Short mmCIF file of C-alpha atoms in Angstrom, two decimals:
data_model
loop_
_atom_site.label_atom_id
_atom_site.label_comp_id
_atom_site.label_asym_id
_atom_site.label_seq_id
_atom_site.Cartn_x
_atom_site.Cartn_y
_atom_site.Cartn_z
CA UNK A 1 89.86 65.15 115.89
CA UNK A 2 86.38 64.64 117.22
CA UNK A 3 85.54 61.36 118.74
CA UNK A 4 81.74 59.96 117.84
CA UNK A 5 79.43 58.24 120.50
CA UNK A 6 75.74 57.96 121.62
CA UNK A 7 75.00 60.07 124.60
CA UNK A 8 74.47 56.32 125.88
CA UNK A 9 78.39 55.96 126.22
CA UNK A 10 79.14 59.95 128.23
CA UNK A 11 79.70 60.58 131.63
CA UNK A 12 78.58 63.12 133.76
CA UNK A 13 80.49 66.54 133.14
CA UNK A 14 81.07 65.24 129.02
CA UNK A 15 80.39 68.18 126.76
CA UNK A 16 79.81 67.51 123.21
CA UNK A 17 78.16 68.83 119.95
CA UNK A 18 74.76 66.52 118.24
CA UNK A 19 76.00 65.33 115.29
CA UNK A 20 72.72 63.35 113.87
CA UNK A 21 70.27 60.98 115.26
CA UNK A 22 68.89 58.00 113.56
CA UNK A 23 65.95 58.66 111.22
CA UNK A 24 64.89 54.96 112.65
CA UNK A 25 63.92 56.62 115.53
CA UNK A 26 60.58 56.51 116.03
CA UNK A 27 60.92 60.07 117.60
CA UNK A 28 63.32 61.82 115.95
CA UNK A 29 60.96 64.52 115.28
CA UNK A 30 59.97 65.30 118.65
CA UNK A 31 63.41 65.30 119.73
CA UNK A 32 64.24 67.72 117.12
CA UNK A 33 61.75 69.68 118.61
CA UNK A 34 63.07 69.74 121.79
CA UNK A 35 66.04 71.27 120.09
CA UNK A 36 68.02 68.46 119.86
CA UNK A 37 70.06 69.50 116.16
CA UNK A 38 72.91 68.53 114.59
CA UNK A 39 75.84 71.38 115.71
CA UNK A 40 73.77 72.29 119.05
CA UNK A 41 76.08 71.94 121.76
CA UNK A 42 75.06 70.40 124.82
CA UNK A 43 76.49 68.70 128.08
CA UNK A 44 76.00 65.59 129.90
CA UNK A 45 74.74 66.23 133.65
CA UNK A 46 74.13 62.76 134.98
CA UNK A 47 72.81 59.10 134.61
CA UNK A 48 69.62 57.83 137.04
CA UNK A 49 70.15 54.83 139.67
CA UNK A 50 70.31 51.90 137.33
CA UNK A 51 71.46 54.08 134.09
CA UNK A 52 68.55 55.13 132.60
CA UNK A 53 66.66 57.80 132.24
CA UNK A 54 70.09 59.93 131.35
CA UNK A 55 69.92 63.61 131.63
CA UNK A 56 71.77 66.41 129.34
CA UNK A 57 71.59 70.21 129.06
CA UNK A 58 71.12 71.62 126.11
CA UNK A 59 70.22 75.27 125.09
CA UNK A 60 69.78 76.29 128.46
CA UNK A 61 67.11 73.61 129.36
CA UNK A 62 67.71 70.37 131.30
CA UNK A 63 66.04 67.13 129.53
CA UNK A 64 65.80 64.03 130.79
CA UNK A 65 65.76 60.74 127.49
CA UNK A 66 65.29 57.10 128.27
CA UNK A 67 67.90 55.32 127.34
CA UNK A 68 66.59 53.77 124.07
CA UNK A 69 65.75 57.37 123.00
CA UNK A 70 69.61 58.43 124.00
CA UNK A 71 71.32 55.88 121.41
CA UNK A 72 70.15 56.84 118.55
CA UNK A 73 71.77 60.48 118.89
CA UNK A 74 75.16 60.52 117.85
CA UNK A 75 77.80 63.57 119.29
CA UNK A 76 80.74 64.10 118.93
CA UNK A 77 83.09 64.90 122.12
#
């Protein structure tokens, strides 16, 4: 059985599928955009001094979200 987070709660190494993000996110759009879908798989890489910005990989390219941005995608792990 999956477990659900925000990429707010993953460690480094986690690897995980998008499950949604938040249509109250202001840019949900643009983060769609960046390819950030429900079912894309994608892996946590590492948090910045002091925990944000927060990096993942996902479809090959390395992106780096502030940490407001990050918790309002939920994955599953």
């Amino acid at each position: 059985m999956a477990i659900l987070k925000t990429i707010t709660e993953l460690n480094p190494g986690d690897k995980g599928t998008i499950e949604a993000i938040d249509p109250a996110c202001s840019l949900m759009t643009r983060l769609q955009e960046l390819g950030l879908l429900p079912g894309t798989p994608f892996e946590f890489i590492r948090r910045a001094p002091w925990g944000d910005p927060l990096e993942i990989k996902v479809r090959g390219s390395h992106l780096c979200l502030r940490k407001d941005e990050a918790s309002f995608i939920s994955v599953s792990i």
